[in-house]
XYZ file of C-alpha atoms in Angstrom:
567
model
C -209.279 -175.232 -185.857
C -211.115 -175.711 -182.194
C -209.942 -178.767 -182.514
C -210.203 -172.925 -184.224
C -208.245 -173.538 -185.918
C -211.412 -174.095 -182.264
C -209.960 -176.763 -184.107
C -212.165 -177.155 -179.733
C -211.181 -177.823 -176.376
C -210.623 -179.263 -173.770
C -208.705 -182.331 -173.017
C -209.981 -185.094 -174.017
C -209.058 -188.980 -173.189
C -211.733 -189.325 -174.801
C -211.830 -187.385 -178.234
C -212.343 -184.153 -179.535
C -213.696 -181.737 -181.335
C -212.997 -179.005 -182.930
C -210.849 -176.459 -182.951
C -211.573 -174.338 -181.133
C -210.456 -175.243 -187.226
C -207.651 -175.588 -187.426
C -209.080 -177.582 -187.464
C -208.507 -176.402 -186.691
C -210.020 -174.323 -185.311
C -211.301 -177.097 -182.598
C -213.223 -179.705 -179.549
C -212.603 -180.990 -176.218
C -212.917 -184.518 -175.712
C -214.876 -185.906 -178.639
C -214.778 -189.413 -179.188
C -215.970 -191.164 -182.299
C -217.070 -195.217 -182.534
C -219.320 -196.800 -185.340
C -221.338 -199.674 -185.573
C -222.058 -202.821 -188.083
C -224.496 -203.027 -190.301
C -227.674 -203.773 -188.676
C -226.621 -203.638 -185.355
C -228.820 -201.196 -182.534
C -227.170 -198.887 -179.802
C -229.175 -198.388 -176.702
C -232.173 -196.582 -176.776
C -231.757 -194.239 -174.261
C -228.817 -192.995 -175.840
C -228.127 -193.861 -179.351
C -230.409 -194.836 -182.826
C -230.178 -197.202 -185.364
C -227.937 -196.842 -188.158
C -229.018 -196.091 -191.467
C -231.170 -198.844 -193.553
C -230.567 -197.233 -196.813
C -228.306 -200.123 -197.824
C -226.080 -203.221 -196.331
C -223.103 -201.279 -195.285
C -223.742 -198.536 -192.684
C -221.580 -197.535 -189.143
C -222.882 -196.160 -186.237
C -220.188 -193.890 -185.227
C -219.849 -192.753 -181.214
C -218.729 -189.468 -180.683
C -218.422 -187.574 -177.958
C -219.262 -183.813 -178.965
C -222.096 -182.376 -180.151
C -221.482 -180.315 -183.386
C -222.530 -176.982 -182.051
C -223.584 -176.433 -186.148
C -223.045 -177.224 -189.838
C -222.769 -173.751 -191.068
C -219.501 -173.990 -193.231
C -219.291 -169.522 -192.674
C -219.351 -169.793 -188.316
C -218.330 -173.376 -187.545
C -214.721 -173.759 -185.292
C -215.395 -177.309 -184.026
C -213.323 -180.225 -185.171
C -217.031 -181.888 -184.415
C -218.912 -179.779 -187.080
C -215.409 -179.375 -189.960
C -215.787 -183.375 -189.734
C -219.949 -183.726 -190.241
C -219.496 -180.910 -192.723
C -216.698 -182.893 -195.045
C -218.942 -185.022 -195.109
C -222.300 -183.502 -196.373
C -220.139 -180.772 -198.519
C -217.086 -180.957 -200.473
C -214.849 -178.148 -201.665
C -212.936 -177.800 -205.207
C -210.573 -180.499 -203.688
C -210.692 -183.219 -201.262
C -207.529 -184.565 -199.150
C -206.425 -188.398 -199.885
C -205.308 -190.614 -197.112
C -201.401 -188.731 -197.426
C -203.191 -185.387 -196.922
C -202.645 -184.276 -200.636
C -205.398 -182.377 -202.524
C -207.057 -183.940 -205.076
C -209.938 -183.128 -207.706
C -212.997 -183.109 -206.222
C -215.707 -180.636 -207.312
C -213.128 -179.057 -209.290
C -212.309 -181.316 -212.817
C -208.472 -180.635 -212.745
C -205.768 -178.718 -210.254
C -205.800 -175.430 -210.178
C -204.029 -173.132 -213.109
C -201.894 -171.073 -211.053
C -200.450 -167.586 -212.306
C -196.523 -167.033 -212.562
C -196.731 -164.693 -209.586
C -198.449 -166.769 -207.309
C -201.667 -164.563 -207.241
C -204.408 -165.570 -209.103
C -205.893 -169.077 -209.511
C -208.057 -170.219 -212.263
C -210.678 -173.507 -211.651
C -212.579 -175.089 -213.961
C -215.640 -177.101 -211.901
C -216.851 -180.890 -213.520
C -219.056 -181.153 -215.258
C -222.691 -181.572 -213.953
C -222.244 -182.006 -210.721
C -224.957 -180.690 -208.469
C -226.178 -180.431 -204.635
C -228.070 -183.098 -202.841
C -231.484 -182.524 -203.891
C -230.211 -182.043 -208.097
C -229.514 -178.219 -208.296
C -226.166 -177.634 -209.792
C -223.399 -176.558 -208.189
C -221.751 -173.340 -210.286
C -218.917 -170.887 -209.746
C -221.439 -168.353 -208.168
C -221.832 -170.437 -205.149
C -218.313 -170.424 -204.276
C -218.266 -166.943 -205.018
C -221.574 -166.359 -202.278
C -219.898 -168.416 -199.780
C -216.805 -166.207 -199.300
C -218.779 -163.277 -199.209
C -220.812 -164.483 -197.035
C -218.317 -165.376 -194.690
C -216.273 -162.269 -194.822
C -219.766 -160.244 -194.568
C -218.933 -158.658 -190.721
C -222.632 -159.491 -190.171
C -221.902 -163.210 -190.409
C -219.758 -163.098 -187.683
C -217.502 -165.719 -188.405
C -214.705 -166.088 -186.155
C -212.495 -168.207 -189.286
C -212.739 -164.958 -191.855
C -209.200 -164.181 -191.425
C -208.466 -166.883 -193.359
C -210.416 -165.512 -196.566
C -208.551 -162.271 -195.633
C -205.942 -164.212 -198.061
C -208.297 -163.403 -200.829
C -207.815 -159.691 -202.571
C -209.940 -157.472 -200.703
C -210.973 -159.931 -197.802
C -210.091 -158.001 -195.067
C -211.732 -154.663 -196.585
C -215.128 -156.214 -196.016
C -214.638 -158.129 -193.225
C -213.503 -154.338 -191.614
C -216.137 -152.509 -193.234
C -218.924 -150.477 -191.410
C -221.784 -149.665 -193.456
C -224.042 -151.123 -195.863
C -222.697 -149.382 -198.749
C -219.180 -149.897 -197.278
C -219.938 -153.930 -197.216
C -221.272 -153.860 -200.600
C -218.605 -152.128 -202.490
C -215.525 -154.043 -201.210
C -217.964 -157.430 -201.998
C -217.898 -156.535 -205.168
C -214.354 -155.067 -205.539
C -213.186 -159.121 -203.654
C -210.774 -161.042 -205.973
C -212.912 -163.763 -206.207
C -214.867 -164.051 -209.813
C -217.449 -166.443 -211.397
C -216.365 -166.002 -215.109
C -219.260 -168.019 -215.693
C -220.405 -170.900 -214.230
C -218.048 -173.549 -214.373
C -215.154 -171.247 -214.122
C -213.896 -169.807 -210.875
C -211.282 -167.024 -210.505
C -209.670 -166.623 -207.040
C -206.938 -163.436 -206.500
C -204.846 -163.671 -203.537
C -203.000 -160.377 -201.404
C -199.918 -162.310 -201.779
C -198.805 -165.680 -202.524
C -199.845 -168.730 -199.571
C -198.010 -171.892 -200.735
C -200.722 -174.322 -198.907
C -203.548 -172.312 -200.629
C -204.363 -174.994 -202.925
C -204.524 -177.590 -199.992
C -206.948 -175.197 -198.333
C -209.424 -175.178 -200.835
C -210.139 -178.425 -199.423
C -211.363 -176.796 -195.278
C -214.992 -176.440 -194.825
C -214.497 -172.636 -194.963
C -213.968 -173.048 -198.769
C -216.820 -174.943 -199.807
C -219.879 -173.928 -201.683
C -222.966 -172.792 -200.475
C -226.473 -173.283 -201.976
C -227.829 -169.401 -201.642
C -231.406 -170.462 -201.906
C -231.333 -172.513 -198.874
C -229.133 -169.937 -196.740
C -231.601 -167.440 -197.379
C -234.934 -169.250 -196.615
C -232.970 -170.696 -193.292
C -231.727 -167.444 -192.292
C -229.764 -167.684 -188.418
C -230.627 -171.750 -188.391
C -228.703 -172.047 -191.432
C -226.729 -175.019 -190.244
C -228.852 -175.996 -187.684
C -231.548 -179.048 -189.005
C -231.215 -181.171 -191.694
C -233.667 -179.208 -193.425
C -231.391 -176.009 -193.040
C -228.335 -177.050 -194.366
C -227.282 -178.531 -198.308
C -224.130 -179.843 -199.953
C -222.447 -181.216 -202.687
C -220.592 -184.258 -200.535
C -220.897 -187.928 -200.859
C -223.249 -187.902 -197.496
C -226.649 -186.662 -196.705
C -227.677 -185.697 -193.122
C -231.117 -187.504 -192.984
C -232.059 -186.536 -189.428
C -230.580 -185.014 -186.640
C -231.959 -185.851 -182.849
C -229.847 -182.854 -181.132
C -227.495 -184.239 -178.346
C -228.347 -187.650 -179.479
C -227.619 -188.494 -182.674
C -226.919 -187.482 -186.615
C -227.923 -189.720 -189.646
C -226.225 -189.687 -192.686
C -227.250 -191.436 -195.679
C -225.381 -191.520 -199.304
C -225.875 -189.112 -201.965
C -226.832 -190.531 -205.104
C -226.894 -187.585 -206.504
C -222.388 -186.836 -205.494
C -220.270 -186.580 -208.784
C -217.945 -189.933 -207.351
C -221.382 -191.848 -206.324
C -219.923 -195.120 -208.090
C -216.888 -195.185 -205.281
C -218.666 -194.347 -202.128
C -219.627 -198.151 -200.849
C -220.687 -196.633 -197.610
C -224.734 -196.911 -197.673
C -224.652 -194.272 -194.681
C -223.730 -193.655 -190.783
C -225.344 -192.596 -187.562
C -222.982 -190.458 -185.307
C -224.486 -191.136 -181.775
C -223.248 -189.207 -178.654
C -221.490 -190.352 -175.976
C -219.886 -188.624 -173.311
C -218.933 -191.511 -171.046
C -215.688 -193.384 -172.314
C -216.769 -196.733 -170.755
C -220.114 -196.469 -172.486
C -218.177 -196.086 -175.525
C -216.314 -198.837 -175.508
C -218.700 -201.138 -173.937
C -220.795 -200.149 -177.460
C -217.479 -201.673 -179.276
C -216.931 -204.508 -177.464
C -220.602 -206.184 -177.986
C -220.562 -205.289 -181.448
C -222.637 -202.139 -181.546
C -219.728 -200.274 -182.725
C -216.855 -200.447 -185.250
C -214.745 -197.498 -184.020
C -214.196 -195.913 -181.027
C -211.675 -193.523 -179.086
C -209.785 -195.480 -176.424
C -208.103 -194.021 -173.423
C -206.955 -194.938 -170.173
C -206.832 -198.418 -169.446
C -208.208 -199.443 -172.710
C -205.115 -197.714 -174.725
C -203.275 -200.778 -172.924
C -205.840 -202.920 -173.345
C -206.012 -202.880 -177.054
C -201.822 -202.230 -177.692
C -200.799 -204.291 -180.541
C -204.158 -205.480 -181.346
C -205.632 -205.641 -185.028
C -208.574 -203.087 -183.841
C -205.891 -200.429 -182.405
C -205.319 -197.469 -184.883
C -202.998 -194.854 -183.768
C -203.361 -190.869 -185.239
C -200.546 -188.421 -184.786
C -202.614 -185.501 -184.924
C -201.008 -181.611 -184.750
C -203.425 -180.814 -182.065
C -202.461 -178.993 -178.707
C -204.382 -178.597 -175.497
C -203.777 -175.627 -173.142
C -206.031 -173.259 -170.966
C -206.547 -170.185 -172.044
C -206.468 -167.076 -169.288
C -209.163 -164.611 -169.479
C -207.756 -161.371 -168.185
C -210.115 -158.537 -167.656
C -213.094 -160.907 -165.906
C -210.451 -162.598 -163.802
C -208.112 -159.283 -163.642
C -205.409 -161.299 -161.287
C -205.167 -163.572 -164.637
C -203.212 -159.893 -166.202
C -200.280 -160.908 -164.151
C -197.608 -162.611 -165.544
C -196.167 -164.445 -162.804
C -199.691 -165.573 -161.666
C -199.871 -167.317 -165.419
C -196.745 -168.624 -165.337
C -197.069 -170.601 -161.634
C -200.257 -172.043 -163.064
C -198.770 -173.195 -165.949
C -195.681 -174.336 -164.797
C -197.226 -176.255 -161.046
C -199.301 -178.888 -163.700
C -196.632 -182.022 -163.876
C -197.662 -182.479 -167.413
C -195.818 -185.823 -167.792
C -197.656 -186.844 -165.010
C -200.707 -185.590 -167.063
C -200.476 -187.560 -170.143
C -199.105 -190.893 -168.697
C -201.410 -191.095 -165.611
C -204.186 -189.461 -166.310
C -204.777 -189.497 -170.414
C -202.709 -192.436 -171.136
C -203.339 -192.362 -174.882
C -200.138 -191.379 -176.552
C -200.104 -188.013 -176.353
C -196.949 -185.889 -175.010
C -196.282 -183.046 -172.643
C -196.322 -180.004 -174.424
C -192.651 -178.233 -174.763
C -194.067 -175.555 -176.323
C -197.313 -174.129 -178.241
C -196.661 -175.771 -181.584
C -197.191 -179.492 -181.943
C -194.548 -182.037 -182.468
C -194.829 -182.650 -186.351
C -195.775 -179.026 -187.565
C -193.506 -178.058 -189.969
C -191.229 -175.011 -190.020
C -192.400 -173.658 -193.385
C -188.506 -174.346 -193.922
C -188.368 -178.052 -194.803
C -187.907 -178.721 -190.850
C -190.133 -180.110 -187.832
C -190.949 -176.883 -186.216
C -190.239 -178.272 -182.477
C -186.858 -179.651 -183.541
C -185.766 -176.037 -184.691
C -187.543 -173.717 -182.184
C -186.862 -176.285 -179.129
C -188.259 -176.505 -175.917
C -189.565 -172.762 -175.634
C -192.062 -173.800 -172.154
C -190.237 -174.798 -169.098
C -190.404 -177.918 -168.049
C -192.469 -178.547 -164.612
C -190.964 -177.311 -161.803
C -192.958 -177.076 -158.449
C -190.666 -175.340 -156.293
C -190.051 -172.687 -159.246
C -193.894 -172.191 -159.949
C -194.198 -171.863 -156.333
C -191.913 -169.122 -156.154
C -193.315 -167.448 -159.072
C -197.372 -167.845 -157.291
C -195.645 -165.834 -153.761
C -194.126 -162.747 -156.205
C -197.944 -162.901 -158.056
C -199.508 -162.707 -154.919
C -197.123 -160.143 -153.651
C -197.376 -157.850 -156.672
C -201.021 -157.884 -156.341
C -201.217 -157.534 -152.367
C -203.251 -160.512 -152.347
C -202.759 -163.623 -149.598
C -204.735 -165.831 -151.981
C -206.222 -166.071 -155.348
C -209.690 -164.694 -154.907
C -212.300 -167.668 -156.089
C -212.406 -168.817 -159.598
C -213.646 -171.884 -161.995
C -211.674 -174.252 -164.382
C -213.773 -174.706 -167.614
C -214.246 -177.546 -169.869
C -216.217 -179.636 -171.374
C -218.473 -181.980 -169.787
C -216.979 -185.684 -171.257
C -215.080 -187.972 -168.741
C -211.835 -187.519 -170.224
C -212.180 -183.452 -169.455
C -213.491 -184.061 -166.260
C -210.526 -185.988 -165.312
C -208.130 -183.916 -166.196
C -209.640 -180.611 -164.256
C -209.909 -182.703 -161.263
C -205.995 -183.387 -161.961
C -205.205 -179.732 -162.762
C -206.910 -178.286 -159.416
C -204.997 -181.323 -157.424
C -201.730 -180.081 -158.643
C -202.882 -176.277 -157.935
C -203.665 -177.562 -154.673
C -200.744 -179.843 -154.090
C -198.028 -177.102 -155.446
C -199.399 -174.148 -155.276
C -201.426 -174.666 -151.808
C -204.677 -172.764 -153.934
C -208.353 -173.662 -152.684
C -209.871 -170.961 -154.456
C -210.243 -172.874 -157.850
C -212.871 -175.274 -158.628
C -214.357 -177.447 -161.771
C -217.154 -175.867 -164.511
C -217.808 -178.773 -166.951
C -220.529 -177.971 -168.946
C -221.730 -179.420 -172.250
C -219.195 -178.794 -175.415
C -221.609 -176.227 -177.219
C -221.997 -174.073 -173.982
C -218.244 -174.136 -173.380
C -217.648 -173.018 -176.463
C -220.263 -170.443 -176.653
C -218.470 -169.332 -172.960
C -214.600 -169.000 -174.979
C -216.057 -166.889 -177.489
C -217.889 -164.472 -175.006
C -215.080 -164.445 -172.925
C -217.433 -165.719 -170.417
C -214.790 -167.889 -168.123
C -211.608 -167.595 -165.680
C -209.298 -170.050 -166.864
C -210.906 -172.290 -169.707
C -209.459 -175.809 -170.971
C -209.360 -175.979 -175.041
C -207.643 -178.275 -177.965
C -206.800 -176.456 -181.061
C -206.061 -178.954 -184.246
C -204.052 -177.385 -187.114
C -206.196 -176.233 -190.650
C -202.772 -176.910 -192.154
C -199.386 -177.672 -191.581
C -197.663 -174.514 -190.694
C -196.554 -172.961 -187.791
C -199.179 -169.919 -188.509
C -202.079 -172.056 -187.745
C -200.976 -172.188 -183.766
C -199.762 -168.600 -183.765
C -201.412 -165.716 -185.296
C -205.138 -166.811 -183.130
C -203.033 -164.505 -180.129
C -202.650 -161.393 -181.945
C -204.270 -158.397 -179.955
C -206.672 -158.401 -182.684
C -207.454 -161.865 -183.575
C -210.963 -163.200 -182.905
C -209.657 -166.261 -181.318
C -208.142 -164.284 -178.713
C -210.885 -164.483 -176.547
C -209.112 -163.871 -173.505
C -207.853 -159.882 -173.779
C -204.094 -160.908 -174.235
C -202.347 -158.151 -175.688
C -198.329 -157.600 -176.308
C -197.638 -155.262 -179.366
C -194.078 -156.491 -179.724
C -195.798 -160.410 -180.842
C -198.419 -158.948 -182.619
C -195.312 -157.267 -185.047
C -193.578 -160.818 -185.137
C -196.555 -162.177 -186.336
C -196.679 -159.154 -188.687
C -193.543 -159.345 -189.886
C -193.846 -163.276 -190.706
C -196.781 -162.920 -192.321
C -194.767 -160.597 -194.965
C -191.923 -162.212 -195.130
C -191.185 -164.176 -198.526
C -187.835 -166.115 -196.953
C -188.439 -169.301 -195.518
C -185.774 -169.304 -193.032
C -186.008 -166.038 -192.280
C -189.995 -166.491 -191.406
C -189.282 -169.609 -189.805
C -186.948 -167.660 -187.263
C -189.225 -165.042 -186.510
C -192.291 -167.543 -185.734
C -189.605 -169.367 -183.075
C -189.056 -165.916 -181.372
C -192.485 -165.435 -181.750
C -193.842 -168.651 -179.542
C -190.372 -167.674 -177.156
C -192.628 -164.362 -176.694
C -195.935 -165.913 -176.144
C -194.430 -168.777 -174.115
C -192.071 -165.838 -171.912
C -196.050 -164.002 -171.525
C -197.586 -167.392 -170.899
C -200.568 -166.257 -172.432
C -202.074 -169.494 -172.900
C -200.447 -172.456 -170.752
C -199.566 -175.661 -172.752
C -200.928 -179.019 -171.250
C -200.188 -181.133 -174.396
C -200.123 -182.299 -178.277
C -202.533 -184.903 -178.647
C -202.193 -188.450 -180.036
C -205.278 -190.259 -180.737
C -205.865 -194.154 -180.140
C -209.025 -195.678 -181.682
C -210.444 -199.072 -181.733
C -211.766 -200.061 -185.172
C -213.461 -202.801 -186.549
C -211.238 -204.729 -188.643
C -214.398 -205.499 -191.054
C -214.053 -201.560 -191.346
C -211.335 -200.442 -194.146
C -210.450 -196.962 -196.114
C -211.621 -195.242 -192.890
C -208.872 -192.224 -193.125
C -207.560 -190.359 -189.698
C -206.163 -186.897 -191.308
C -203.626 -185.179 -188.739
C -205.429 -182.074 -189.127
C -208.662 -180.742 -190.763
C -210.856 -183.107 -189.531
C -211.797 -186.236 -187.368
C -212.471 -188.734 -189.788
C -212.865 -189.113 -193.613
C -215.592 -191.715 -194.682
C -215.780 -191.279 -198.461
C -213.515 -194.541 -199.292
C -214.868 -196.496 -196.141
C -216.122 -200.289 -197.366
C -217.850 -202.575 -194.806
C -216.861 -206.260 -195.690
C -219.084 -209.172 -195.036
């Protein structure tokens, strides 16, 4: 996700976003903190938390969810808000497993691997008492496959029987018939049939991504394009309410009494207040006005072995993305590769980010498995060179030469607008500078909706984003680059990976699949049609009053449904 799958984007010392869905989908420097019960933020920037009960958190983040709409979101920012207010037929525990959540049991699966069978609980409704049936599971998919939606994560419901026939079709009539031909059934309202193209092993797990959750059709209708948009334009069937929602301020959530697990949500409710500024942030922590907070920097050191530090491994990589038809000099390879390969990316993550996180050796993050039993990194090794200044340098000259150019004509570096990001552009065009002897680049931090509004237009030169997994498989990182792929926002087109992709997509033996994904990334890595910065580890600061807060390594920030507050 922009965290697609924009599982989000750029950089971040401070915290996310996401994905671009999956998670991944996904968001550049987001950075969440919460506060104790009863305590205020500063007015200028912040609100109180909830007063629905005793136990409330004010959480600072750093990223604005750009929307809640479960059909178009790609930010790790609005996945996380979303999990909260909604829940899907399952809901991951704290070891990433799916569990029952609107769904009363696991899934009946048939022998073939094709066709699942889920039986919802009993009476369990949305926030304001309507009941949550089959249908609405049913509406949601359509929705989101509709072409008129838009929605850049429909490939994923292209698992479904019939998903990519109405995402590709034309008409009105064309729309409606393959909606109603879609392998997805309510056989009546507490029963819901799904039929897959072919068998995804994960598919149960994914039931549990905001993309598969329900949607109440009533209030999608009367909202219309601000579905997502206001409290008043968005319902779910989650543990959490969103109250009120001050737009590039803050978010209020308060508990549902009306969620099917009421009894074992102890969390009264949470304000999510935005941040951008890292010192801020923890300066909000550190006088009590928050319980959790992203550290980077000097305060990764300063809290090391502390009771507050908690540490997420998350599979979530950074890179820039090249956008090759409004930068045309960006379609040459060698131009790619000498601004990928002049960034000292060790030098990145232990000077500048200083939060755990490695230098990228590849597209896939260390910890994604093969889809073989393996660690995807240790079998496809280091497939990105490491850095190499005299190399890139030689590769910038041939560029240059090819094109008949002395220098790079001007062009901009964008990201998003939060310290961490800034810091690491000002890095990046200091080692262009440094290595590379360009002057022609310089910084375009803007807030994390516009950024991410630019990556889908294609409205950018070279563009900074995170992407956090929406599950643990190589896939997730690798089929966003196909010629065709709506992630692709950059014109990158090689027929030869879009066939690899292809072919792995189809193929039913794990190793086999496995190998073709590693010659796959080779390819992509060989085009350097994204450059790798790094895979992200996350260090936070939490309250130790705080407990059963749950950092997921992909899918979402946070996961507040078991949190308790003790006195």
């Amino acid at each position: 996700m922009k965290i697609n799958k924009v599982l989000t984007t750029a950089v971040a010392v401070t915290l996310i976003g996401g994905a671009f869905a999956g998670c991944s989908k996904k968001d550049e420097g987001a950075s969440p903190s919460t506060s104790p019960a009863g305590s205020t933020a500063p007015s200028d920037n912040s609100s109180t938390a909830p007063s629905t009960g005793n136990k409330t958190m004010n959480i600072i983040y750093s990223a604005e969810p750009p929307d809640l709409d479960s059909s178009k979101a790609t930010t790790n920012a609005s996945f996380t808000m979303i999990n909260a207010l909604n829940e899907g037929l399952y809901r991951l525990d704290k070891d990433g497993k799916a569990t029952p959540a609107l769904a009363a049991d696991m899934p009946q699966i048939s022998a073939d691997g094709l066709t699942y069978t889920i039986k919802l609980r009993d009476g369990v409704t949305f926030a304001d008492g309507t009941p949550v049936k089959a249908s609405n599971f049913v509406e949601a998919y359509k929705r989101t496959l509709d072409p008129n939606t838009k929605a850049l994560y429909a490939f994923m419901l292209e698992w479904i029987k019939g998903g990519s026939a109405v995402n590709k079709a034309k008409t009105a009539d064309e729309i409606k018939a393959a909606k109603d031909a879609l392998g997805v059934k309510a056989k009546d309202d507490q029963t819901l049939e799904i039929t897959l193209e072919k068998p995804v092993a994960f598919f149960t797990q994914q039931l549990a991504f905001p993309l598969f959750f329900p949607q109440q059709q009533s209030v999608v209708d009367a909202a219309g394009d601000t579905y997502g948009k206001d409290p008043d334009k968005v319902s779910g069937a989650g543990p959490f309410v969103l109250k009120e929602w001050k737009h590039e301020q803050s978010l209020t959530f308060v508990k549902n009494p009306k969620y099917w697990d009421a009894a074992n949500v102890k969390l009264d409710g949470f304000t999510v207040t935005i941040v951008k500024d890292r010192a801020t942030s923890v300066n909000l922590f550190e006088t009590g006005q928050g319980d959790l907070t992203t550290l980077g920097g000097e305060y990764v050191t300063k809290y090391q072995g502390k009771p507050e530090e908690q540490i997420k491994r998350e599979l979530t990589n950074a890179y820039m993305m090249y956008e090759q038809k409004k930068a045309p000099f960006l379609a040459n390879k060698n131009i790619r590769q000498a601004l990928t390969l002049g960034i000292d990316r060790a030098a990145l993550v232990n000077i500048v980010l200083r939060n755990g996180s490695a230098p990228a050796t590849g597209l896939v993050p260390i910890g994604t498995s093969d889809g073989n039993n393996g660690d995807f990194r240790k079998t496809a090794g280091d497939t990105l060179a490491a850095f190499d200044a005299a190399k890139a340098k030689e590769l910038f000259q041939k560029g240059l030469q090819e094109l008949g150019l002395k220098e790079l004509p001007a062009f901009k570096i964008t990201a998003d607008d939060t310290e961490g990001a800034k810091k690491t552009v000002e890095f990046i065009l200091g080692q262009w500078k440094q290595n590379l002897g360009i002057t022609t680049a310089s910084a375009d931090t803007v807030p994390h909706e516009l950024r991410v509004e630019r990556q889908d237009n294609k409205d950018f030169d070279v563009i900074i984003a995170l992407w956090g997994a929406d599950y643990n498989d190589p896939m997730t990182f690798l089929d966003m680059w196909t010629t065709t792929s709506s992630f692709n926002t950059m014109d990158y087109s090689n027929a030869n990976y879009d066939k690899l992709i292809a072919d792995a997509q189809n193929e039913a033996d794990p190793a086999k699949r496995s190998q073709t994904l590693v010659e796959a990334e080779k390819l992509l890595m060989d085009d350097m049609a994204v450059g790798p910065l790094y895979f992200r580890t996350t260090v936070y600061a939490l309250n130790p009053k705080v407990t059963g807060v749950i950092f997921p390594s992909f899918g979402s920030e946070w996961e507040l449904k078991w949190v308790d507050v003790q006195k």
